mmCIF file of C-alpha atoms in Angstrom:
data_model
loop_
_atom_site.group_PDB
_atom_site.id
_atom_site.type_symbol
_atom_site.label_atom_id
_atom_site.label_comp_id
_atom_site.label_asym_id
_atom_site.label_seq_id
_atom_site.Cartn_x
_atom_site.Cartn_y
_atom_site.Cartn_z
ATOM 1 C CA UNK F 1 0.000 0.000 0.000
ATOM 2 C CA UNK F 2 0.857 3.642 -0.777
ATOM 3 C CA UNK F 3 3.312 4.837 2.178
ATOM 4 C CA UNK F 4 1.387 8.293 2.422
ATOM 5 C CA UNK F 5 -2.109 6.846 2.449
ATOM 6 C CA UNK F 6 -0.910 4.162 4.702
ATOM 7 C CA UNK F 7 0.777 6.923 7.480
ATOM 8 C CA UNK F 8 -2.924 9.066 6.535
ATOM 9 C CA UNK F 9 -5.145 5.844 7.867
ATOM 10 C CA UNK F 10 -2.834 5.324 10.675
ATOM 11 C CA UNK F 11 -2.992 9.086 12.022
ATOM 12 C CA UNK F 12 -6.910 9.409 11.463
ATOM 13 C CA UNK F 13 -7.651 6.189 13.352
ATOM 14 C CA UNK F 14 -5.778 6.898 16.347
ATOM 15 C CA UNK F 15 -6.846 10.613 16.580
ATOM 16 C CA UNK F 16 -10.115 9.400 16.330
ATOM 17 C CA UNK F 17 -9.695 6.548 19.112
ATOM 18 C CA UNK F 18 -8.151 9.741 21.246
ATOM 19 C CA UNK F 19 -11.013 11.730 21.110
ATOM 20 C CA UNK F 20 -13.666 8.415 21.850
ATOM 21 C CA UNK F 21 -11.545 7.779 24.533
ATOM 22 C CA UNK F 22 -11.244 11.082 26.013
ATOM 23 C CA UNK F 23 -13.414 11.054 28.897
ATOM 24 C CA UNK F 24 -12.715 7.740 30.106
ATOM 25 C CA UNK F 25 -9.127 9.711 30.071
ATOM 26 C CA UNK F 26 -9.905 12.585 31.922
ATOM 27 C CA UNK F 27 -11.725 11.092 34.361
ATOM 28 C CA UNK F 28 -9.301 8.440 34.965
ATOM 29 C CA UNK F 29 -6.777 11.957 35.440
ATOM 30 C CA UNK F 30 -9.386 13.786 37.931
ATOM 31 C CA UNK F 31 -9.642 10.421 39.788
ATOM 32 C CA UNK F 32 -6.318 9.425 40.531
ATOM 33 C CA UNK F 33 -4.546 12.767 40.518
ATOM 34 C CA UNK F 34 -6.563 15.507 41.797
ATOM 35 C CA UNK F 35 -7.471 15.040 45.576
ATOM 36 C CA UNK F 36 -10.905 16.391 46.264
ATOM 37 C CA UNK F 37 -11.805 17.417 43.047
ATOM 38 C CA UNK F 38 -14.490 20.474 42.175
ATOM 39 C CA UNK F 39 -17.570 19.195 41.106
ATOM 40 C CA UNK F 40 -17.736 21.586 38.221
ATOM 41 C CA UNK F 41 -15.114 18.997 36.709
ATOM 42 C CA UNK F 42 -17.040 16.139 36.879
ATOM 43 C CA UNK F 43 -19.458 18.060 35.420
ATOM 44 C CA UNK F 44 -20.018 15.924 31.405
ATOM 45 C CA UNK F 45 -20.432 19.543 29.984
ATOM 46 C CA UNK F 46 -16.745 20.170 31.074
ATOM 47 C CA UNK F 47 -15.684 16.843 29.685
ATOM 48 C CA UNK F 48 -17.344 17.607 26.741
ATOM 49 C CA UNK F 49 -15.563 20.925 26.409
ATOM 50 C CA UNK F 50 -12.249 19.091 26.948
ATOM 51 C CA UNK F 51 -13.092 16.379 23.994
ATOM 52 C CA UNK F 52 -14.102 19.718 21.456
ATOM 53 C CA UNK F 53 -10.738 21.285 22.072
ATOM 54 C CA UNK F 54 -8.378 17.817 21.476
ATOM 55 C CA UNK F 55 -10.635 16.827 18.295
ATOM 56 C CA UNK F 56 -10.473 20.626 17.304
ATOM 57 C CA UNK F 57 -6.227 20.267 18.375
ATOM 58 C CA UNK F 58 -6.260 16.806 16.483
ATOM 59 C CA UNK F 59 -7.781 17.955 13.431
ATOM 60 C CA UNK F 60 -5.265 21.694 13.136
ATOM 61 C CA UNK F 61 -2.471 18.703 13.532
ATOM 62 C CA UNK F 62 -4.113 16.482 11.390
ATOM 63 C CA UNK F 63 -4.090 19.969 8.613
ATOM 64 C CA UNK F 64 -0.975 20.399 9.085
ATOM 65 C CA UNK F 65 0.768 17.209 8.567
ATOM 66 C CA UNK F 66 -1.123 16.234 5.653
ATOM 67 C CA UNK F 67 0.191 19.565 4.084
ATOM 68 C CA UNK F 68 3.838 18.129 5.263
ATOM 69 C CA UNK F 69 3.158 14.871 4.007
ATOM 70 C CA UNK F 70 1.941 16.240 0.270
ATOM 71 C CA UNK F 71 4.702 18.041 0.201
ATOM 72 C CA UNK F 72 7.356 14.906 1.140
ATOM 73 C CA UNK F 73 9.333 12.816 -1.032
ATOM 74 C CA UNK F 74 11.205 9.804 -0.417
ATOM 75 C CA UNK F 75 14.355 11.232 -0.932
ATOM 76 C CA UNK F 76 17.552 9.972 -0.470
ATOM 77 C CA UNK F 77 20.684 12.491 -1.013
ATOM 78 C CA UNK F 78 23.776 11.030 -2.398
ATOM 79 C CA UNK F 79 26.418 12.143 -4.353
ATOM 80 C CA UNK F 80 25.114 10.511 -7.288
ATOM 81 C CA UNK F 81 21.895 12.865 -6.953
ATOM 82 C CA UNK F 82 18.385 12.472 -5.437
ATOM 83 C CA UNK F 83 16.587 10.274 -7.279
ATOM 84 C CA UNK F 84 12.962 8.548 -5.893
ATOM 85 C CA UNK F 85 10.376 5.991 -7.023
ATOM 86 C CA UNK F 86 7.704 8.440 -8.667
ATOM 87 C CA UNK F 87 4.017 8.213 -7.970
ATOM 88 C CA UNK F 88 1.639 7.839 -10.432
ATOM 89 C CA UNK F 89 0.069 11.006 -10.140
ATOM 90 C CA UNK F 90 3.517 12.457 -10.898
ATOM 91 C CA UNK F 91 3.595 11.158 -14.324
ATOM 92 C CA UNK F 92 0.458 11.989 -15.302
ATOM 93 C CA UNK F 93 2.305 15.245 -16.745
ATOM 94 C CA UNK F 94 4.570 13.146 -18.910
ATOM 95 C CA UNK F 95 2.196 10.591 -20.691
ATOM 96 C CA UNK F 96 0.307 11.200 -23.520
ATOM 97 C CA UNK F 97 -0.944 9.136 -26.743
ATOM 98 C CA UNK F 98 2.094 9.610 -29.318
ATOM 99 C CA UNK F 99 5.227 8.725 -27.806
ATOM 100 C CA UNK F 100 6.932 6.041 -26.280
ATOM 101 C CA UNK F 101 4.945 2.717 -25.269
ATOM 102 C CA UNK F 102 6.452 2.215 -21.577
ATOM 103 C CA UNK F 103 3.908 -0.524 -20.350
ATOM 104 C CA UNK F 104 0.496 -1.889 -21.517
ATOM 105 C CA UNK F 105 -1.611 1.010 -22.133
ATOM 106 C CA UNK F 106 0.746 3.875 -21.051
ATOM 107 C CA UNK F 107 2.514 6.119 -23.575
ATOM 108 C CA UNK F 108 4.424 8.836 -22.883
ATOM 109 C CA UNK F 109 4.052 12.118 -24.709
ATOM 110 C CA UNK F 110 6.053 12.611 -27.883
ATOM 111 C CA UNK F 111 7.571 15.708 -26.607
ATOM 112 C CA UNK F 112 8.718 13.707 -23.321
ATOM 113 C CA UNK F 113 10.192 11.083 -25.493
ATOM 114 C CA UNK F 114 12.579 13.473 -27.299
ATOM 115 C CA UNK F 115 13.911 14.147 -23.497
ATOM 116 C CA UNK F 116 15.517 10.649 -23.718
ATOM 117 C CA UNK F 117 14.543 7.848 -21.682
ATOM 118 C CA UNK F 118 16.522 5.339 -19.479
ATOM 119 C CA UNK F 119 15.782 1.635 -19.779
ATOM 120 C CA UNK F 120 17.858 0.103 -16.962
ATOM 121 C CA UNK F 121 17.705 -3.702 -16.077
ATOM 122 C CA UNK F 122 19.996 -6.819 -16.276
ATOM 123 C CA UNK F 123 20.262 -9.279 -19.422
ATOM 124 C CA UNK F 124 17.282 -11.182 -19.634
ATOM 125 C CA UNK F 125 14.340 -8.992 -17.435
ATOM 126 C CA UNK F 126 12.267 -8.483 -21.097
ATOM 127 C CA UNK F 127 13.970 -5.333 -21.890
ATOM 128 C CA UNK F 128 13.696 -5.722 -25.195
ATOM 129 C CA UNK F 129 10.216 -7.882 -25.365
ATOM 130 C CA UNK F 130 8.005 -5.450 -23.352
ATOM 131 C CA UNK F 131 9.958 -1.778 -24.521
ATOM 132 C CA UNK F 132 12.225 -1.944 -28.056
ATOM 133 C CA UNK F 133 9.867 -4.234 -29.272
ATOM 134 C CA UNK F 134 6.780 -2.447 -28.759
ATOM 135 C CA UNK F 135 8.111 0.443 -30.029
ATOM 136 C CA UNK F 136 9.306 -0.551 -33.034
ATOM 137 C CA UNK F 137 6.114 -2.141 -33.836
ATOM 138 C CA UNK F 138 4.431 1.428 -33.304
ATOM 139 C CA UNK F 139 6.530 3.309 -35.729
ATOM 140 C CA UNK F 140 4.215 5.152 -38.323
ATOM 141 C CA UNK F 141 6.222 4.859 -41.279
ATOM 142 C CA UNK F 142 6.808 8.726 -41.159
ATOM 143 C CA UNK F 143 9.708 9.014 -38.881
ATOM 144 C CA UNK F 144 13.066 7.717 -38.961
ATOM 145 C CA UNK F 145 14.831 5.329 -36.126
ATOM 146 C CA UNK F 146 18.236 3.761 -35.225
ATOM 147 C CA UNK F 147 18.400 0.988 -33.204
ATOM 148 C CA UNK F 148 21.376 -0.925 -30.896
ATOM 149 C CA UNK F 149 20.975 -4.126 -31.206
ATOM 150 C CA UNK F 150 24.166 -6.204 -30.507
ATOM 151 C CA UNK F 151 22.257 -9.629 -31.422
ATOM 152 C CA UNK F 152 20.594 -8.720 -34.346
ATOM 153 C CA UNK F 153 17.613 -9.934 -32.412
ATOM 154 C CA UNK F 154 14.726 -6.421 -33.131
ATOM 155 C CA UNK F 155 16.372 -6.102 -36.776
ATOM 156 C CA UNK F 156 14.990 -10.156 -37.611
ATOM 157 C CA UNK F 157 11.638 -10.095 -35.272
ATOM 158 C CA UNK F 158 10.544 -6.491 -36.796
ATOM 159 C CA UNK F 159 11.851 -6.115 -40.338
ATOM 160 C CA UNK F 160 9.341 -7.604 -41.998
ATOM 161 C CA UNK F 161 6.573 -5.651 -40.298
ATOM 162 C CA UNK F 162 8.617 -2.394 -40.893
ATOM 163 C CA UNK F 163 9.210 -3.281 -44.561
ATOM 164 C CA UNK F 164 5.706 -3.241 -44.722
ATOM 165 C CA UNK F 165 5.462 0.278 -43.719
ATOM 166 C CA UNK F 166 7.219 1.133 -46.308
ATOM 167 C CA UNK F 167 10.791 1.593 -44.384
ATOM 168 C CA UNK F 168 13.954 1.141 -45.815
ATOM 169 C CA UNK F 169 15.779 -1.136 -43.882
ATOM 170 C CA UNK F 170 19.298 -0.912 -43.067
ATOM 171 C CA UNK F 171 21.359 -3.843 -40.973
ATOM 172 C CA UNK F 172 24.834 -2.235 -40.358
ATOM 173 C CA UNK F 173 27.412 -5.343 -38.811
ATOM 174 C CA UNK F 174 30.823 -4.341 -38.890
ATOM 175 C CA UNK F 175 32.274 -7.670 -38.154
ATOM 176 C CA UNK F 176 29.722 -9.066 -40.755
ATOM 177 C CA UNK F 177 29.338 -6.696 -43.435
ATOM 178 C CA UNK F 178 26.857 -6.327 -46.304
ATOM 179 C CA UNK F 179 26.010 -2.797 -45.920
ATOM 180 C CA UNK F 180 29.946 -0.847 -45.609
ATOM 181 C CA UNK F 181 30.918 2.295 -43.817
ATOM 182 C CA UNK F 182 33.432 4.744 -45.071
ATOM 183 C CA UNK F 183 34.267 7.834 -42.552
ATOM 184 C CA UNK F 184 36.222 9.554 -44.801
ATOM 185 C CA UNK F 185 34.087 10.053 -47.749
ATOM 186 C CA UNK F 186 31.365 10.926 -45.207
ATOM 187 C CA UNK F 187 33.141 13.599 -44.141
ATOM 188 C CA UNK F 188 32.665 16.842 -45.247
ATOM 189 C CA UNK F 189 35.493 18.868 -44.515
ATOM 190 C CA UNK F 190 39.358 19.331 -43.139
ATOM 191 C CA UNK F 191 37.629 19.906 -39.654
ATOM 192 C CA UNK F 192 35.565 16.852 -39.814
ATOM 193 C CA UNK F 193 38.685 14.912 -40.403
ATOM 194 C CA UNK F 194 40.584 16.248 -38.057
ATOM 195 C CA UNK F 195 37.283 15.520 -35.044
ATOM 196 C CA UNK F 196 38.006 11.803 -36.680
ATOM 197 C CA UNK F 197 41.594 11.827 -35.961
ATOM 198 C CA UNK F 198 41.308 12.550 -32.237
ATOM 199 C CA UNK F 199 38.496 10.479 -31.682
ATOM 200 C CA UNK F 200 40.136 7.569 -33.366
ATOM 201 C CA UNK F 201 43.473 8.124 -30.888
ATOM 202 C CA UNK F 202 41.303 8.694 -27.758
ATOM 203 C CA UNK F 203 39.321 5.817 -28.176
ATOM 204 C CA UNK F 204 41.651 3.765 -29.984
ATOM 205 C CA UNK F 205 44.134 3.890 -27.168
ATOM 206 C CA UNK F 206 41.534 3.345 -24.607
ATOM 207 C CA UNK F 207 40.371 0.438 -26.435
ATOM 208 C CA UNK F 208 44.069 -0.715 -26.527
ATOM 209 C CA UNK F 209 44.981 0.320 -23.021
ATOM 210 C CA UNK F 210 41.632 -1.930 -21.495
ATOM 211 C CA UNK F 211 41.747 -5.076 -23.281
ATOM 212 C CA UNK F 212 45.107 -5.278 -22.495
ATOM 213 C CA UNK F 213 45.352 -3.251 -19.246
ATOM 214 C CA UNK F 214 48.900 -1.576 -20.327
ATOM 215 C CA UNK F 215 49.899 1.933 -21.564
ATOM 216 C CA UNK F 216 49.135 2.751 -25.520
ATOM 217 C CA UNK F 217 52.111 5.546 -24.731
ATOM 218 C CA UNK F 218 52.305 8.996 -23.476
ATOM 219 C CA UNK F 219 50.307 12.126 -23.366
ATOM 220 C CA UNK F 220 53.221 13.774 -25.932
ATOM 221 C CA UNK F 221 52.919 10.965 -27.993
ATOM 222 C CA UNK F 222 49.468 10.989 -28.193
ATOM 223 C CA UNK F 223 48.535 14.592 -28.802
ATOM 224 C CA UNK F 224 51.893 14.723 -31.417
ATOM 225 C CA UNK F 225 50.293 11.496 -33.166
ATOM 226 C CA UNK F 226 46.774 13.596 -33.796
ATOM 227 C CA UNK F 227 48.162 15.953 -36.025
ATOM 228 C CA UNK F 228 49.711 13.347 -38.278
ATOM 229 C CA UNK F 229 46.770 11.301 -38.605
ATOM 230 C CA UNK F 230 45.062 14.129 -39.634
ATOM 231 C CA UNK F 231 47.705 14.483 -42.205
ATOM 232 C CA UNK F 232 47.178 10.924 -43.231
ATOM 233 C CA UNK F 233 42.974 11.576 -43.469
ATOM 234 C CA UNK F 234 43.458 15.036 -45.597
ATOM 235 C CA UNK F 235 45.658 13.595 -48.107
ATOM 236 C CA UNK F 236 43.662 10.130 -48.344
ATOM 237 C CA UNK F 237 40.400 12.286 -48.886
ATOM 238 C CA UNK F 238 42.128 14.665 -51.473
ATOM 239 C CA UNK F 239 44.471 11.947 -53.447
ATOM 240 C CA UNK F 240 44.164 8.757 -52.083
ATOM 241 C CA UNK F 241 42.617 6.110 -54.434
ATOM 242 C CA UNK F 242 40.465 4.086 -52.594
ATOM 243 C CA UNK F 243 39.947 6.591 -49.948
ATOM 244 C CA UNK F 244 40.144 4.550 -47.111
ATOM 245 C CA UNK F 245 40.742 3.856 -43.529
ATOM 246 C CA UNK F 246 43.064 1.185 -44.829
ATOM 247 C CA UNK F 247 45.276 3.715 -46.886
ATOM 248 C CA UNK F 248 45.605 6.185 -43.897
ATOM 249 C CA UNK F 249 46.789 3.393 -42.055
ATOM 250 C CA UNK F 250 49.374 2.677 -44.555
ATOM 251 C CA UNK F 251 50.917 5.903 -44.851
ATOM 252 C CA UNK F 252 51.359 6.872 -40.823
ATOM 253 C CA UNK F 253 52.540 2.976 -39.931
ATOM 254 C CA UNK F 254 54.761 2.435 -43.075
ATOM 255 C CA UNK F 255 56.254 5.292 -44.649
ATOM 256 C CA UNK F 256 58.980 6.972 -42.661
ATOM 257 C CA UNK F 257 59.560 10.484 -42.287
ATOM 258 C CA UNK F 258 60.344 11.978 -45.169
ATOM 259 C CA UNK F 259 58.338 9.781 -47.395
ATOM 260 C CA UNK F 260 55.532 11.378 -45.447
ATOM 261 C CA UNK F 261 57.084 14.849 -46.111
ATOM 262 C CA UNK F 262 56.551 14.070 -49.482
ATOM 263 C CA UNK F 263 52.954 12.542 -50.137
ATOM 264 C CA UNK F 264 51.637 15.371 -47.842
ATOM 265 C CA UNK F 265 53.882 17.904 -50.513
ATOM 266 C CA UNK F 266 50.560 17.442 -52.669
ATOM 267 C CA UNK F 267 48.007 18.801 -50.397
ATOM 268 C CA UNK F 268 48.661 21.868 -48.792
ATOM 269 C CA UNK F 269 46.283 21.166 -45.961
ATOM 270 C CA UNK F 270 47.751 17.934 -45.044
ATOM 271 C CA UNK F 271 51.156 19.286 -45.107
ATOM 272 C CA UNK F 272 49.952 22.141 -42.724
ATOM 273 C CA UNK F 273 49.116 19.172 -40.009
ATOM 274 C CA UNK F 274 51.859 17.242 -40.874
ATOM 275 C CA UNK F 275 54.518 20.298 -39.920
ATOM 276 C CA UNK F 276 52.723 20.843 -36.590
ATOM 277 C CA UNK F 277 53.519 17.271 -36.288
ATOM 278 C CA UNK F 278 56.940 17.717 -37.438
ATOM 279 C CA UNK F 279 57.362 20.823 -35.483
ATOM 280 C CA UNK F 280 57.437 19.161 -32.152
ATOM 281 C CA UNK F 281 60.324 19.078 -30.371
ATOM 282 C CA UNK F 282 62.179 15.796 -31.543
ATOM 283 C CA UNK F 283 59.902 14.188 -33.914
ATOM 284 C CA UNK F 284 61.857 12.466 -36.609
ATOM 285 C CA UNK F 285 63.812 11.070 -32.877
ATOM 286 C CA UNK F 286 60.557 9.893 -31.391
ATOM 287 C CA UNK F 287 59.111 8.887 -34.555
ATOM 288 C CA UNK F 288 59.221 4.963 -33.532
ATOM 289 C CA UNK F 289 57.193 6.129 -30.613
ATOM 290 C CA UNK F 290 54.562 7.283 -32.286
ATOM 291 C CA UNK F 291 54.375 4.988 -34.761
ATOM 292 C CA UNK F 292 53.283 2.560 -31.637
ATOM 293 C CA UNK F 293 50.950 4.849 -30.983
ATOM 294 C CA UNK F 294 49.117 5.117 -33.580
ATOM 295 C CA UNK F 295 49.723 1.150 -34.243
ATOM 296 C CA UNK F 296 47.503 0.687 -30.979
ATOM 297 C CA UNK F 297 44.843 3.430 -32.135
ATOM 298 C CA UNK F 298 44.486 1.839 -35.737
ATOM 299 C CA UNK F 299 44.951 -2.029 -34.315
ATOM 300 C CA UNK F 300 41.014 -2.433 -35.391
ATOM 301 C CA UNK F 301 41.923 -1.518 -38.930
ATOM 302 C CA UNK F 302 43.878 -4.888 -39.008
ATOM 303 C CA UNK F 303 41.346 -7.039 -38.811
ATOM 304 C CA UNK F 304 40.183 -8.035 -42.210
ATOM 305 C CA UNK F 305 36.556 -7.939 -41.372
ATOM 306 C CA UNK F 306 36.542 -4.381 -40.557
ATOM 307 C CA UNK F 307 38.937 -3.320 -43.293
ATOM 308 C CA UNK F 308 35.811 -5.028 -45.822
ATOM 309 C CA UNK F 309 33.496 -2.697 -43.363
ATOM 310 C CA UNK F 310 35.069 0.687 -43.701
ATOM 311 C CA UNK F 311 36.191 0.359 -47.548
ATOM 312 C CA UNK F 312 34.795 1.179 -50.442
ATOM 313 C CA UNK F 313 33.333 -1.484 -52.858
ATOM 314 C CA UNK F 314 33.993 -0.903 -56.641
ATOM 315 C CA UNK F 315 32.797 -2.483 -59.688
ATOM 316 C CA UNK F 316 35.158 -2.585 -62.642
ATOM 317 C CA UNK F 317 33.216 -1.475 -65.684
ATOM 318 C CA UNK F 318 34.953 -1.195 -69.120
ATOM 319 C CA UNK F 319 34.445 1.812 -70.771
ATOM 320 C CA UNK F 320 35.923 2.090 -74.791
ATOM 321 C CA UNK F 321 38.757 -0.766 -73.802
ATOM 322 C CA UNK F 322 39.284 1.385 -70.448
ATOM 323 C CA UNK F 323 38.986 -0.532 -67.234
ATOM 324 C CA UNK F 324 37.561 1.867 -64.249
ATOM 325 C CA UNK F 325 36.470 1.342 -60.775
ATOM 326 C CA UNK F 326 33.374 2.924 -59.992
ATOM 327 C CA UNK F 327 32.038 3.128 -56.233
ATOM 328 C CA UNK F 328 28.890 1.014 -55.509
ATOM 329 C CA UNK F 329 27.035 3.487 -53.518
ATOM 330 C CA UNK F 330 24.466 1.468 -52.986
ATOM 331 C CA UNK F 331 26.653 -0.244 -50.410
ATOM 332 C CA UNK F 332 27.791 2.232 -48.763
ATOM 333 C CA UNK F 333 25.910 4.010 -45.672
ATOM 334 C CA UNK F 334 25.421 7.919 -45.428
ATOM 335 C CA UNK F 335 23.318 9.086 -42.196
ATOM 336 C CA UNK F 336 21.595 11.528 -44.366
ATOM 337 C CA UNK F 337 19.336 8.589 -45.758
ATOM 338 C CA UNK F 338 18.219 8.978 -42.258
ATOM 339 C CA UNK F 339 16.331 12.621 -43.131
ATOM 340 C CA UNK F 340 15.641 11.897 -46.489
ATOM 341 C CA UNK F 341 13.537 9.179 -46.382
ATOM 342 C CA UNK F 342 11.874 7.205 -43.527
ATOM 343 C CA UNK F 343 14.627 4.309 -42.428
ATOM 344 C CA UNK F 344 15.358 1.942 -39.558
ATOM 345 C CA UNK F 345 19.107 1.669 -39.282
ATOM 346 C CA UNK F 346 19.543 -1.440 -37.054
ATOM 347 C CA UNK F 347 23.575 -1.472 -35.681
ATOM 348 C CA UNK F 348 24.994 -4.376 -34.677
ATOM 349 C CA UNK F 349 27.768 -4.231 -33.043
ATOM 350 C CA UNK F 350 28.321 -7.614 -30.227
ATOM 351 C CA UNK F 351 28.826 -6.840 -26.871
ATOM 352 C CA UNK F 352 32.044 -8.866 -26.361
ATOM 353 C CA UNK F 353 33.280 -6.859 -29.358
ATOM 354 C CA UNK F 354 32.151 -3.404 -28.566
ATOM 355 C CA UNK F 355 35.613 -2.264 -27.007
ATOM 356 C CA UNK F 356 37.240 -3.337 -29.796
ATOM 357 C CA UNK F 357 35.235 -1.533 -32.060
ATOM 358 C CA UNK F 358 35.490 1.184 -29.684
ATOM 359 C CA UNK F 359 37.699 3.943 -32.087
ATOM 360 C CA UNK F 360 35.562 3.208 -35.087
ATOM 361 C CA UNK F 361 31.994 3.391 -33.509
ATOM 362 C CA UNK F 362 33.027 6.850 -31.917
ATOM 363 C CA UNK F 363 33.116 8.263 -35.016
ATOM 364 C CA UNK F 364 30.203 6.601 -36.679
ATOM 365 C CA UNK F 365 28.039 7.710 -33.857
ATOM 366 C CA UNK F 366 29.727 11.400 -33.936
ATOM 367 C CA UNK F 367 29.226 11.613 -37.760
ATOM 368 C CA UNK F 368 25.158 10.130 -37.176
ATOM 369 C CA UNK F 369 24.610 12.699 -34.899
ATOM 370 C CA UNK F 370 26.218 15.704 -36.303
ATOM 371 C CA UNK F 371 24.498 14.396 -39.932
ATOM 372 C CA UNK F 372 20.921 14.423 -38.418
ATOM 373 C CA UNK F 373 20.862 17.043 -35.338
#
């Protein structure tokens, strides 16, 4: 039972078992403590009297902690904030008929549900059954959605319900790739590249530094790597031929310094990073350094699956005796499909694999949002 109504009941029945029982009370008082008492007390108009003012005290108590009690809340201060279990009442504010399905028969408002919602509960307790799910199925064809979903599990229960919405469906598995990824041709400009090359190092060398619980290398090392990288990116975007997180990688792990020098010669831009890299106090000295460095930022770029993810698929087409490459775009995901037309992007990305697809998924996640916002 409701710990308000509960302390409500409690209060009213023994107020009102005070005032029943106050004459037996006062008279028990007169008789026990009061040696010759005046008959004008005994008198049941005085006792009467006497039981008026306690119910009339009871009930200005009574007032005034149920105007405590409203105002009460369960609260429990921590550091971490002050959090309680809300009351129903409390949420009537927040529900309406065109948002978020959060239990049989209850929706939230659709402005409510653009304030983000927390699902929290351990594997297994029907997170997905009784709130993804439901959700999903509610889309309206109108809007478009991306999803998490490490197992792949929403994307094959709901696709063929969506699909008959009229969504476009897209399935994006890095370590299992149809559907392929490229950063770099995403984005837009030199600044864009150079957001990729620090969240690349900062996550790639956090990946590298948990699943193996040693150092990926200094803080110089680190912030002197950035600049090259986004040496590597400027030039591969500019001149590179396949444009790829696979030819960046090439360029800062195998060329040595003055080969460098001169690829980045050809792009003024990249050759601007690549002097502040080159700039910094004993570079071409600490170069092996940082080529470890950035070795354990671009480690994910080894593995063959996710080289097939982030590259580029061509299709050789002769043209007059002329063999050319051209990109199958098609293949290739852009988050502005997102705005212009209705999709369900499903990502699925395992659990046991999500730190090591830590550095890329930063950036596909920062290019999503910035793309959409």
């Amino acid at each position: 039972m409701n710990k308000k109504l509960m302390l409500s009941l409690s209060y009213i029945f023994g107020a009102l078992l005070l005032l029943i029982n106050t004459p037996i009370i006062v008279n028990f008082i007169i008789n026990n403590f009061i040696q010759d008492p005046n008959p004008a007390i005994l008198d049941k108009n005085f006792i009467s009297s006497i039981q008026l003012l306690v119910g009339m005290g009871l009930t200005i108590l009574g007032l005034f902690l149920l105007i405590k009690l409203l105002d009460y809340k369960d609260t429990k201060k921590t550091k971490q904030g002050t959090s309680y279990m809300a009351e129903v009442e409390e949420l009537k504010s927040l529900l309406g008929d065109d948002g978020f399905v959060i239990a049989k028969d209850i929706k939230l408002a659709l402005k409510t549900s653009y304030e983000h919602v927390a699902i929290i509960g351990p594997t297994g307790c029907g997170k997905s059954s009784s709130f993804f799910m439901p959700n999903l199925l509610e889309l309206n064809g109108e809007v478009s959605a991306v999803v998490s979903d490490p197992k792949g599990e929403l994307h094959d229960q709901t696709k063929e319900h969506l699909e008959t919405l009229g969504y476009n469906i897209i399935k994006l598995e890095p370590f299992d790739a149809f559907m392929r990824y490229n950063p770099i041709l995403i984005a837009e400009d030199d600044t864009e590249l150079k957001e990729i090359a620090q969240l690349i190092m900062i996550n790639g060398n956090k990946s590298y530094e948990l699943g193996t619980g040693g150092s990926s290398g200094n803080t110089e090392w680190l912030s002197m790597s950035e600049p090259l990288l986004a040496a590597a990116l400027i030039y591969v975007k500019r001149k590179g031929k396949r444009k790829d997180m696979k030819e960046v990688k090439d360029i800062v792990i195998n060329k040595d310094f003055n080969e460098m020098m001169k690829t980045f010669s050809e792009v003024p831009e990249a050759m601007q990073e690549f002097m502040m890299f080159a700039q910094s106090k004993g570079a071409e000295k600490t170069m092996s350094g940082i080529k470890v460095t950035l070795a354990n930022a671009l480690k994910l770029f080894n593995d063959k699956k996710m080289q097939v993810f982030v590259e580029t698929p061509y299709k050789k087409v002769d043209e007059d005796g002329v063999i050319k490459l051209v990109p199958q775009v098609q293949f290739l995901f852009h988050p502005k499909i997102l705005r212009d037309i209705p999709t369900v992007l499903f990502i699925c990305v395992p659990e046991r694999k999500s730190q090591f697809a830590m550095p890329l998924m930063s950036v596909f996640y920062s290019q999503l949002l910035n793309k959409c916002m």
